[in-house]
Amino acid sequence: MPRYEYRCRPCGSTFELNRPMAESSAPAACPQGHEDTVKLLSTVAVGGSATAPAPKGGGGGGGGCCGGGCCG
């Protein structure tokens, strides 16, 4: 089940709720009981590093789709 983050406008606290996607925009009271809350935009952090694989066939070309000769 997705987790959504909310901020309470009266007290300024942030809290998370696990709820179905269909209920993501439904009102959510903060743990102190305040009803004036807003859903926050969540970001996803992805760690690590990635490298592009070396082109097969050894034909130079400069990279990119059209620079690599895959366009006809």
mmCIF file of C-alpha atoms in Angstrom:
data_model
loop_
_atom_site.group_PDB
_atom_site.id
_atom_site.type_symbol
_atom_site.label_atom_id
_atom_site.label_comp_id
_atom_site.label_asym_id
_atom_site.label_seq_id
_atom_site.Cartn_x
_atom_site.Cartn_y
_atom_site.Cartn_z
ATOM 1 C CA MET A 1 0.000 0.000 0.000
ATOM 2 C CA PRO A 2 1.433 3.443 -0.899
ATOM 3 C CA ARG A 3 2.599 5.838 1.801
ATOM 4 C CA TYR A 4 1.634 9.514 1.556
ATOM 5 C CA GLU A 5 3.089 12.460 3.458
ATOM 6 C CA TYR A 6 0.923 15.279 4.781
ATOM 7 C CA ARG A 7 1.565 18.582 6.580
ATOM 8 C CA CYS A 8 -0.743 20.074 9.181
ATOM 9 C CA ARG A 9 -1.297 23.791 8.590
ATOM 10 C CA PRO A 10 -2.251 24.756 12.193
ATOM 11 C CA CYS A 11 0.629 23.003 14.019
ATOM 12 C CA GLY A 12 3.149 22.566 11.177
ATOM 13 C CA SER A 13 3.816 18.880 11.838
ATOM 14 C CA THR A 14 4.320 16.407 9.017
ATOM 15 C CA PHE A 15 3.011 12.853 9.137
ATOM 16 C CA GLU A 16 2.654 9.837 6.881
ATOM 17 C CA LEU A 17 -0.311 7.601 6.151
ATOM 18 C CA ASN A 18 -0.506 4.260 4.369
ATOM 19 C CA ARG A 19 -3.654 4.276 2.278
ATOM 20 C CA PRO A 20 -4.926 3.044 -1.094
ATOM 21 C CA MET A 21 -4.197 5.252 -4.116
ATOM 22 C CA ALA A 22 -7.930 5.873 -4.507
ATOM 23 C CA GLU A 23 -7.900 7.608 -1.091
ATOM 24 C CA SER A 24 -4.688 9.633 -1.574
ATOM 25 C CA SER A 25 -6.565 12.936 -1.931
ATOM 26 C CA ALA A 26 -9.094 12.240 0.831
ATOM 27 C CA PRO A 27 -8.898 14.503 3.910
ATOM 28 C CA ALA A 28 -6.435 13.355 6.569
ATOM 29 C CA ALA A 29 -6.432 14.638 10.152
ATOM 30 C CA CYS A 30 -3.036 15.113 11.807
ATOM 31 C CA PRO A 31 -2.117 13.086 14.925
ATOM 32 C CA GLN A 32 -3.086 16.106 17.109
ATOM 33 C CA GLY A 33 -6.579 16.083 15.561
ATOM 34 C CA HIS A 34 -6.343 19.121 13.281
ATOM 35 C CA GLU A 35 -8.332 18.766 10.085
ATOM 36 C CA ASP A 36 -6.579 21.458 7.968
ATOM 37 C CA THR A 37 -3.880 19.363 6.275
ATOM 38 C CA VAL A 38 -2.313 19.276 2.838
ATOM 39 C CA LYS A 39 -0.785 16.345 0.947
ATOM 40 C CA LEU A 40 2.896 16.904 0.159
ATOM 41 C CA LEU A 41 4.601 16.104 -3.099
ATOM 42 C CA SER A 42 6.911 13.197 -2.390
ATOM 43 C CA THR A 43 10.252 12.687 -4.050
ATOM 44 C CA VAL A 44 12.024 9.410 -4.544
ATOM 45 C CA ALA A 45 15.748 9.212 -3.855
ATOM 46 C CA VAL A 46 17.687 6.652 -5.809
ATOM 47 C CA GLY A 47 21.242 5.931 -4.784
ATOM 48 C CA GLY A 48 24.128 4.301 -6.582
ATOM 49 C CA SER A 49 25.577 4.984 -9.968
ATOM 50 C CA ALA A 50 24.872 3.753 -13.428
ATOM 51 C CA THR A 51 26.961 3.613 -16.563
ATOM 52 C CA ALA A 52 25.860 3.060 -20.118
ATOM 53 C CA PRO A 53 26.886 -0.266 -21.643
ATOM 54 C CA ALA A 54 29.584 -0.197 -24.302
ATOM 55 C CA PRO A 55 28.233 -0.390 -27.870
ATOM 56 C CA LYS A 56 28.310 -3.835 -29.427
ATOM 57 C CA GLY A 57 30.143 -4.443 -32.652
ATOM 58 C CA GLY A 58 32.939 -1.973 -31.944
ATOM 59 C CA GLY A 59 31.743 0.497 -34.573
ATOM 60 C CA GLY A 60 32.629 3.968 -33.168
ATOM 61 C CA GLY A 61 30.084 6.522 -34.284
ATOM 62 C CA GLY A 62 30.050 9.000 -31.401
ATOM 63 C CA GLY A 63 27.162 7.665 -29.292
ATOM 64 C CA GLY A 64 23.491 8.518 -29.207
ATOM 65 C CA CYS A 65 20.964 6.817 -31.403
ATOM 66 C CA CYS A 66 21.557 8.668 -34.645
ATOM 67 C CA GLY A 67 25.266 9.121 -33.963
ATOM 68 C CA GLY A 68 25.644 5.419 -33.347
ATOM 69 C CA GLY A 69 24.160 4.268 -36.619
ATOM 70 C CA CYS A 70 20.892 2.791 -35.362
ATOM 71 C CA CYS A 71 18.747 5.163 -37.452
ATOM 72 C CA GLY A 72 18.030 4.082 -40.933
#
